[in-house]
């Protein structure tokens, strides 16, 4: 069973068209939820960590939010350079604290 | 800014050959990981390493795989006898105290022919 599910798989936006990406998770005892950006042929690049429901983090045009079962990555007025795959990962609490589960990602394409 | 360095960036090998992928984690990090990503698929956990021993491993990490930290700076992944299905991007990552934010290297692309 997948612990992390991301939707949509792919998203095409016009420059300036705001939208949200979803990450739902089923791990018990969430230690942390992470958002990464991955460009083609590169390693994931850290964006945000969220630890508890209600928490929000912002960076430029990106804002991440967390509830008890899901997280959203809101993209406001995106630009073509925001095109990338956005990965969500969760870290489980307890004995498996150093194990991270990744979702399949949302591939974002922003057209000028 | 500190970074995780991986070599080689791309390796092509014949099926059945041994491959060693190398990583230099961030110097003050304590936890080290290998992940792999088959083209178009999700990032999959292979193994985590702490205090000179494996702390977790996935079902993928079978007897063909091994990890080592031979000299206090390098962290290596060895695949003893490569299979076609081992073709993937292999990412090394590390975390510091608190063991939370994974910092990834740029990856090593392995192509098995």
PDB file of C-alpha atoms in Angstrom:
ATOM      1  CA  UNK A   1       0.000   0.000   0.000  1.00  0.00           C
ATOM      2  CA  UNK A   2       1.332   3.442  -0.931  1.00  0.00           C
ATOM      3  CA  UNK A   3       2.006   5.645   2.047  1.00  0.00           C
ATOM      4  CA  UNK A   4       2.123   8.817  -0.062  1.00  0.00           C
ATOM      5  CA  UNK A   5      -0.132   9.676  -2.995  1.00  0.00           C
ATOM      6  CA  UNK A   6       0.296  12.787  -5.075  1.00  0.00           C
ATOM      7  CA  UNK A   7      -2.172  14.353  -7.479  1.00  0.00           C
ATOM      8  CA  UNK A   8      -2.428  15.288 -10.193  1.00  0.00           C
ATOM      9  CA  UNK A   9       0.331  13.305 -11.930  1.00  0.00           C
ATOM     10  CA  UNK A  10       0.854  16.162 -14.357  1.00  0.00           C
ATOM     11  CA  UNK A  11      -0.327  19.748 -14.482  1.00  0.00           C
ATOM     12  CA  UNK A  12      -0.075  22.267 -17.287  1.00  0.00           C
ATOM     13  CA  UNK A  13      -0.580  25.909 -16.390  1.00  0.00           C
ATOM     14  CA  UNK A  14      -0.336  29.177 -18.210  1.00  0.00           C
ATOM     15  CA  UNK A  15       2.080  31.656 -16.732  1.00  0.00           C
ATOM     16  CA  UNK A  16       0.247  33.488 -13.953  1.00  0.00           C
ATOM     17  CA  UNK A  17      -2.414  30.788 -13.512  1.00  0.00           C
ATOM     18  CA  UNK A  18      -2.409  29.770  -9.847  1.00  0.00           C
ATOM     19  CA  UNK A  19      -3.100  26.195  -8.743  1.00  0.00           C
ATOM     20  CA  UNK A  20      -2.479  23.620  -6.023  1.00  0.00           C
ATOM     21  CA  UNK A  21      -0.781  20.250  -5.846  1.00  0.00           C
ATOM     22  CA  UNK A  22      -1.981  17.617  -3.402  1.00  0.00           C
ATOM     23  CA  UNK A  23      -0.129  15.093  -1.271  1.00  0.00           C
ATOM     24  CA  UNK A  24      -2.102  12.648   0.871  1.00  0.00           C
ATOM     25  CA  UNK A  25      -0.424  10.268   3.284  1.00  0.00           C
ATOM     26  CA  UNK A  26      -1.331   7.303   5.450  1.00  0.00           C
ATOM     27  CA  UNK A  27       1.665   6.868   7.757  1.00  0.00           C
ATOM     28  CA  UNK A  28       0.901   6.794  11.435  1.00  0.00           C
ATOM     29  CA  UNK A  29       2.736   9.166  13.702  1.00  0.00           C
ATOM     30  CA  UNK A  30       3.967  11.662  11.144  1.00  0.00           C
ATOM     31  CA  UNK A  31       7.375  12.992  12.066  1.00  0.00           C
ATOM     32  CA  UNK A  32       7.595  15.401   9.147  1.00  0.00           C
ATOM     33  CA  UNK A  33       6.291  16.083   5.639  1.00  0.00           C
ATOM     34  CA  UNK A  34       8.695  17.391   3.041  1.00  0.00           C
ATOM     35  CA  UNK A  35       8.315  19.023  -0.345  1.00  0.00           C
ATOM     36  CA  UNK A  36      11.081  18.758  -2.907  1.00  0.00           C
ATOM     37  CA  UNK A  37      11.544  20.082  -6.398  1.00  0.00           C
ATOM     38  CA  UNK A  38      13.234  17.842  -8.977  1.00  0.00           C
ATOM     39  CA  UNK A  39      14.499  19.065 -12.325  1.00  0.00           C
ATOM     40  CA  UNK A  40      15.129  16.502 -15.104  1.00  0.00           C
ATOM     41  CA  UNK A  41      18.290  14.475 -14.491  1.00  0.00           C
ATOM     42  CA  UNK A  42      18.927  16.124 -11.132  1.00  0.00           C
ATOM     43  CA  UNK A  43      18.540  15.186  -7.499  1.00  0.00           C
ATOM     44  CA  UNK A  44      15.555  16.404  -5.472  1.00  0.00           C
ATOM     45  CA  UNK A  45      16.046  19.872  -4.020  1.00  0.00           C
ATOM     46  CA  UNK A  46      14.551  20.614  -0.625  1.00  0.00           C
ATOM     47  CA  UNK A  47      11.761  23.201  -0.440  1.00  0.00           C
ATOM     48  CA  UNK A  48       9.816  22.875   2.824  1.00  0.00           C
ATOM     49  CA  UNK A  49       9.323  20.819   5.967  1.00  0.00           C
ATOM     50  CA  UNK A  50       5.992  20.756   7.790  1.00  0.00           C
ATOM     51  CA  UNK A  51       5.621  19.082  11.152  1.00  0.00           C
ATOM     52  CA  UNK A  52       2.099  19.592  12.451  1.00  0.00           C
ATOM     53  CA  UNK A  53      -1.428  20.147  11.168  1.00  0.00           C
ATOM     54  CA  UNK A  54      -2.142  23.805  10.551  1.00  0.00           C
ATOM     55  CA  UNK A  55       1.449  24.675   9.793  1.00  0.00           C
ATOM     56  CA  UNK A  56       2.225  26.750   6.689  1.00  0.00           C
ATOM     57  CA  UNK A  57       5.502  27.654   4.984  1.00  0.00           C
ATOM     58  CA  UNK A  58       6.109  30.092   2.137  1.00  0.00           C
ATOM     59  CA  UNK A  59       8.906  30.688  -0.321  1.00  0.00           C
ATOM     60  CA  UNK A  60       8.489  33.091  -3.215  1.00  0.00           C
ATOM     61  CA  UNK A  61       5.497  31.841  -5.241  1.00  0.00           C
ATOM     62  CA  UNK A  62       5.146  28.613  -3.270  1.00  0.00           C
ATOM     63  CA  UNK A  63       3.163  27.984  -0.113  1.00  0.00           C
ATOM     64  CA  UNK A  64       2.870  24.616   1.611  1.00  0.00           C
ATOM     65  CA  UNK A  65       0.134  23.696   4.063  1.00  0.00           C
ATOM     66  CA  UNK A  66      -0.509  20.628   6.176  1.00  0.00           C
ATOM     67  CA  UNK A  67      -3.582  18.917   7.596  1.00  0.00           C
ATOM     68  CA  UNK A  68      -3.786  15.606   9.448  1.00  0.00           C
ATOM     69  CA  UNK A  69      -4.068  13.606   6.230  1.00  0.00           C
ATOM     70  CA  UNK A  70      -2.744  15.765   3.418  1.00  0.00           C
ATOM     71  CA  UNK A  71      -0.592  18.624   2.323  1.00  0.00           C
ATOM     72  CA  UNK A  72      -1.042  21.164  -0.420  1.00  0.00           C
ATOM     73  CA  UNK A  73       1.575  23.026  -2.377  1.00  0.00           C
ATOM     74  CA  UNK A  74      -0.013  26.220  -3.653  1.00  0.00           C
ATOM     75  CA  UNK A  75       1.634  27.936  -6.586  1.00  0.00           C
ATOM     76  CA  UNK A  76       0.671  31.568  -7.032  1.00  0.00           C
ATOM     77  CA  UNK A  77       1.197  33.258 -10.399  1.00  0.00           C
ATOM     78  CA  UNK A  78       3.686  30.636 -11.606  1.00  0.00           C
ATOM     79  CA  UNK A  79       6.463  31.382 -14.065  1.00  0.00           C
ATOM     80  CA  UNK A  80       8.008  29.045 -16.660  1.00  0.00           C
ATOM     81  CA  UNK A  81      11.024  28.533 -14.376  1.00  0.00           C
ATOM     82  CA  UNK A  82       8.698  26.879 -11.854  1.00  0.00           C
ATOM     83  CA  UNK A  83       8.340  23.976 -14.299  1.00  0.00           C
ATOM     84  CA  UNK A  84       9.661  20.844 -12.567  1.00  0.00           C
ATOM     85  CA  UNK A  85       8.466  17.719 -10.791  1.00  0.00           C
ATOM     86  CA  UNK A  86       7.361  18.399  -7.230  1.00  0.00           C
ATOM     87  CA  UNK A  87       7.858  15.534  -4.820  1.00  0.00           C
ATOM     88  CA  UNK A  88       6.244  15.003  -1.449  1.00  0.00           C
ATOM     89  CA  UNK A  89       7.874  12.790   1.171  1.00  0.00           C
ATOM     90  CA  UNK A  90       6.854  11.783   4.670  1.00  0.00           C
ATOM     91  CA  UNK A  91       8.978  10.670   7.562  1.00  0.00           C
ATOM     92  CA  UNK A  92       7.371   8.206   9.901  1.00  0.00           C
ATOM     93  CA  UNK A  93       7.666   8.613  13.632  1.00  0.00           C
ATOM     94  CA  UNK A  94       8.802   5.965  16.065  1.00  0.00           C
ATOM     95  CA  UNK A  95      11.469   3.363  15.288  1.00  0.00           C
ATOM     96  CA  UNK A  96      11.549   4.088  11.560  1.00  0.00           C
ATOM     97  CA  UNK A  97      12.472   7.712  12.087  1.00  0.00           C
ATOM     98  CA  UNK A  98      15.104   7.632   9.390  1.00  0.00           C
ATOM     99  CA  UNK A  99      12.868   6.195   6.691  1.00  0.00           C
ATOM    100  CA  UNK A 100      11.257   8.543   4.191  1.00  0.00           C
ATOM    101  CA  UNK A 101       8.448   7.594   1.834  1.00  0.00           C
ATOM    102  CA  UNK A 102       8.169   9.481  -1.435  1.00  0.00           C
ATOM    103  CA  UNK A 103       5.170  10.068  -3.642  1.00  0.00           C
ATOM    104  CA  UNK A 104       5.338   9.696  -7.410  1.00  0.00           C
ATOM    105  CA  UNK A 105       5.422  13.438  -7.896  1.00  0.00           C
ATOM    106  CA  UNK A 106       3.474  16.015  -9.857  1.00  0.00           C
ATOM    107  CA  UNK A 107       5.082  17.151 -13.083  1.00  0.00           C
ATOM    108  CA  UNK A 108       4.341  20.840 -13.487  1.00  0.00           C
ATOM    109  CA  UNK A 109       4.670  22.561 -16.853  1.00  0.00           C
ATOM    110  CA  UNK A 110       4.179  26.329 -16.924  1.00  0.00           C
ATOM    111  CA  UNK A 111       3.740  27.783 -20.392  1.00  0.00           C
ATOM    112  CA  UNK A 112       4.705  31.404 -21.100  1.00  0.00           C
TER     113      UNK A 112
ATOM    114  CA  UNK B   1      26.633  25.913   0.438  1.00  0.00           C
ATOM    115  CA  UNK B   2      27.562  22.344   1.482  1.00  0.00           C
ATOM    116  CA  UNK B   3      26.556  19.679  -0.985  1.00  0.00           C
ATOM    117  CA  UNK B   4      26.486  15.939  -1.463  1.00  0.00           C
ATOM    118  CA  UNK B   5      28.828  14.857  -4.251  1.00  0.00           C
ATOM    119  CA  UNK B   6      28.295  11.715  -6.303  1.00  0.00           C
ATOM    120  CA  UNK B   7      30.520   9.934  -8.799  1.00  0.00           C
ATOM    121  CA  UNK B   8      30.323   8.818 -11.501  1.00  0.00           C
ATOM    122  CA  UNK B   9      27.533  10.886 -13.014  1.00  0.00           C
ATOM    123  CA  UNK B  10      26.864   8.137 -15.541  1.00  0.00           C
ATOM    124  CA  UNK B  11      28.091   4.566 -15.735  1.00  0.00           C
ATOM    125  CA  UNK B  12      27.378   2.017 -18.412  1.00  0.00           C
ATOM    126  CA  UNK B  13      28.081  -1.614 -17.547  1.00  0.00           C
ATOM    127  CA  UNK B  14      27.437  -5.078 -18.821  1.00  0.00           C
ATOM    128  CA  UNK B  15      24.977  -7.345 -17.043  1.00  0.00           C
ATOM    129  CA  UNK B  16      26.721  -9.405 -14.379  1.00  0.00           C
ATOM    130  CA  UNK B  17      29.456  -6.854 -13.734  1.00  0.00           C
ATOM    131  CA  UNK B  18      30.129  -5.255 -10.367  1.00  0.00           C
ATOM    132  CA  UNK B  19      29.497  -1.559  -9.960  1.00  0.00           C
ATOM    133  CA  UNK B  20      30.532   0.816  -7.191  1.00  0.00           C
ATOM    134  CA  UNK B  21      28.805   4.156  -6.852  1.00  0.00           C
ATOM    135  CA  UNK B  22      30.499   6.722  -4.672  1.00  0.00           C
ATOM    136  CA  UNK B  23      29.194   9.551  -2.544  1.00  0.00           C
ATOM    137  CA  UNK B  24      30.736  12.197  -0.345  1.00  0.00           C
ATOM    138  CA  UNK B  25      28.028  13.328   2.093  1.00  0.00           C
ATOM    139  CA  UNK B  26      27.998  16.693   3.808  1.00  0.00           C
ATOM    140  CA  UNK B  27      30.839  16.620   6.306  1.00  0.00           C
ATOM    141  CA  UNK B  28      28.941  17.069   9.577  1.00  0.00           C
ATOM    142  CA  UNK B  29      26.012  14.860   8.632  1.00  0.00           C
ATOM    143  CA  UNK B  30      25.424  11.639  10.506  1.00  0.00           C
ATOM    144  CA  UNK B  31      22.829   9.670   8.551  1.00  0.00           C
ATOM    145  CA  UNK B  32      23.429   8.467   5.029  1.00  0.00           C
ATOM    146  CA  UNK B  33      21.056   7.030   2.482  1.00  0.00           C
ATOM    147  CA  UNK B  34      20.848   5.522  -0.937  1.00  0.00           C
ATOM    148  CA  UNK B  35      17.724   5.925  -3.036  1.00  0.00           C
ATOM    149  CA  UNK B  36      17.054   4.912  -6.577  1.00  0.00           C
ATOM    150  CA  UNK B  37      14.701   6.232  -9.238  1.00  0.00           C
ATOM    151  CA  UNK B  38      13.882   4.162 -12.273  1.00  0.00           C
ATOM    152  CA  UNK B  39      13.097   6.415 -15.224  1.00  0.00           C
ATOM    153  CA  UNK B  40       9.623   7.893 -14.858  1.00  0.00           C
ATOM    154  CA  UNK B  41       9.004   6.249 -11.492  1.00  0.00           C
ATOM    155  CA  UNK B  42       9.088   7.329  -7.866  1.00  0.00           C
ATOM    156  CA  UNK B  43      12.130   7.778  -5.676  1.00  0.00           C
ATOM    157  CA  UNK B  44      12.571   4.487  -3.793  1.00  0.00           C
ATOM    158  CA  UNK B  45      14.381   3.959  -0.523  1.00  0.00           C
ATOM    159  CA  UNK B  46      17.218   1.426  -0.598  1.00  0.00           C
ATOM    160  CA  UNK B  47      19.160   1.729   2.619  1.00  0.00           C
ATOM    161  CA  UNK B  48      20.037   4.007   5.501  1.00  0.00           C
ATOM    162  CA  UNK B  49      23.334   3.982   7.372  1.00  0.00           C
ATOM    163  CA  UNK B  50      24.216   5.386  10.761  1.00  0.00           C
ATOM    164  CA  UNK B  51      27.120   4.901  13.119  1.00  0.00           C
ATOM    165  CA  UNK B  52      28.917   2.646  10.635  1.00  0.00           C
ATOM    166  CA  UNK B  53      26.099   0.195  10.186  1.00  0.00           C
ATOM    167  CA  UNK B  54      22.912  -0.273   8.234  1.00  0.00           C
ATOM    168  CA  UNK B  55      19.935   1.029  10.212  1.00  0.00           C
ATOM    169  CA  UNK B  56      17.184   0.265   7.681  1.00  0.00           C
ATOM    170  CA  UNK B  57      16.961  -1.418   4.326  1.00  0.00           C
ATOM    171  CA  UNK B  58      14.158  -2.030   1.867  1.00  0.00           C
ATOM    172  CA  UNK B  59      13.157  -5.203   0.064  1.00  0.00           C
ATOM    173  CA  UNK B  60      15.030  -3.920  -2.984  1.00  0.00           C
ATOM    174  CA  UNK B  61      18.311  -3.980  -1.051  1.00  0.00           C
ATOM    175  CA  UNK B  62      19.013  -7.695  -1.374  1.00  0.00           C
ATOM    176  CA  UNK B  63      22.261  -9.642  -1.121  1.00  0.00           C
ATOM    177  CA  UNK B  64      23.499  -8.129  -4.378  1.00  0.00           C
ATOM    178  CA  UNK B  65      23.760  -4.737  -2.708  1.00  0.00           C
ATOM    179  CA  UNK B  66      26.163  -3.561  -0.045  1.00  0.00           C
ATOM    180  CA  UNK B  67      27.165  -0.232   1.449  1.00  0.00           C
ATOM    181  CA  UNK B  68      30.345   0.902   3.061  1.00  0.00           C
ATOM    182  CA  UNK B  69      31.872   3.987   4.618  1.00  0.00           C
ATOM    183  CA  UNK B  70      35.503   3.047   4.147  1.00  0.00           C
ATOM    184  CA  UNK B  71      37.320   6.179   5.246  1.00  0.00           C
ATOM    185  CA  UNK B  72      35.017   8.502   7.190  1.00  0.00           C
ATOM    186  CA  UNK B  73      34.149  10.657   4.188  1.00  0.00           C
ATOM    187  CA  UNK B  74      33.131   8.401   1.293  1.00  0.00           C
ATOM    188  CA  UNK B  75      29.922   6.379   1.320  1.00  0.00           C
ATOM    189  CA  UNK B  76      29.685   3.708  -1.347  1.00  0.00           C
ATOM    190  CA  UNK B  77      26.992   1.518  -2.844  1.00  0.00           C
ATOM    191  CA  UNK B  78      28.165  -1.714  -4.454  1.00  0.00           C
ATOM    192  CA  UNK B  79      26.085  -3.857  -6.735  1.00  0.00           C
ATOM    193  CA  UNK B  80      27.822  -7.214  -7.048  1.00  0.00           C
ATOM    194  CA  UNK B  81      26.293  -8.619 -10.201  1.00  0.00           C
ATOM    195  CA  UNK B  82      24.211  -6.086 -12.072  1.00  0.00           C
ATOM    196  CA  UNK B  83      20.923  -6.961 -13.738  1.00  0.00           C
ATOM    197  CA  UNK B  84      19.096  -5.106 -16.480  1.00  0.00           C
ATOM    198  CA  UNK B  85      16.499  -3.974 -13.942  1.00  0.00           C
ATOM    199  CA  UNK B  86      19.189  -2.232 -11.894  1.00  0.00           C
ATOM    200  CA  UNK B  87      19.280   0.481 -14.558  1.00  0.00           C
ATOM    201  CA  UNK B  88      18.202   3.617 -12.708  1.00  0.00           C
ATOM    202  CA  UNK B  89      19.331   6.879 -11.226  1.00  0.00           C
ATOM    203  CA  UNK B  90      20.924   6.292  -7.838  1.00  0.00           C
ATOM    204  CA  UNK B  91      20.816   9.140  -5.351  1.00  0.00           C
ATOM    205  CA  UNK B  92      22.879   9.492  -2.238  1.00  0.00           C
ATOM    206  CA  UNK B  93      21.449  11.655   0.542  1.00  0.00           C
ATOM    207  CA  UNK B  94      22.455  12.656   4.026  1.00  0.00           C
ATOM    208  CA  UNK B  95      20.916  14.317   7.064  1.00  0.00           C
ATOM    209  CA  UNK B  96      22.364  15.934  10.115  1.00  0.00           C
ATOM    210  CA  UNK B  97      21.283  16.062  13.759  1.00  0.00           C
ATOM    211  CA  UNK B  98      17.548  15.576  14.015  1.00  0.00           C
ATOM    212  CA  UNK B  99      17.737  13.286  10.948  1.00  0.00           C
ATOM    213  CA  UNK B 100      15.075  15.153   9.070  1.00  0.00           C
ATOM    214  CA  UNK B 101      15.899  17.143   5.939  1.00  0.00           C
ATOM    215  CA  UNK B 102      17.436  14.937   3.273  1.00  0.00           C
ATOM    216  CA  UNK B 103      20.061  16.646   1.157  1.00  0.00           C
ATOM    217  CA  UNK B 104      20.472  14.803  -2.122  1.00  0.00           C
ATOM    218  CA  UNK B 105      23.356  14.525  -4.502  1.00  0.00           C
ATOM    219  CA  UNK B 106      22.929  15.036  -8.233  1.00  0.00           C
ATOM    220  CA  UNK B 107      22.716  11.286  -8.780  1.00  0.00           C
ATOM    221  CA  UNK B 108      24.580   8.563 -10.642  1.00  0.00           C
ATOM    222  CA  UNK B 109      22.861   7.205 -13.704  1.00  0.00           C
ATOM    223  CA  UNK B 110      23.491   3.465 -14.083  1.00  0.00           C
ATOM    224  CA  UNK B 111      22.794   1.816 -17.409  1.00  0.00           C
ATOM    225  CA  UNK B 112      23.055  -1.980 -17.505  1.00  0.00           C
ATOM    226  CA  UNK B 113      23.297  -3.525 -20.970  1.00  0.00           C
TER     227      UNK B 113
END
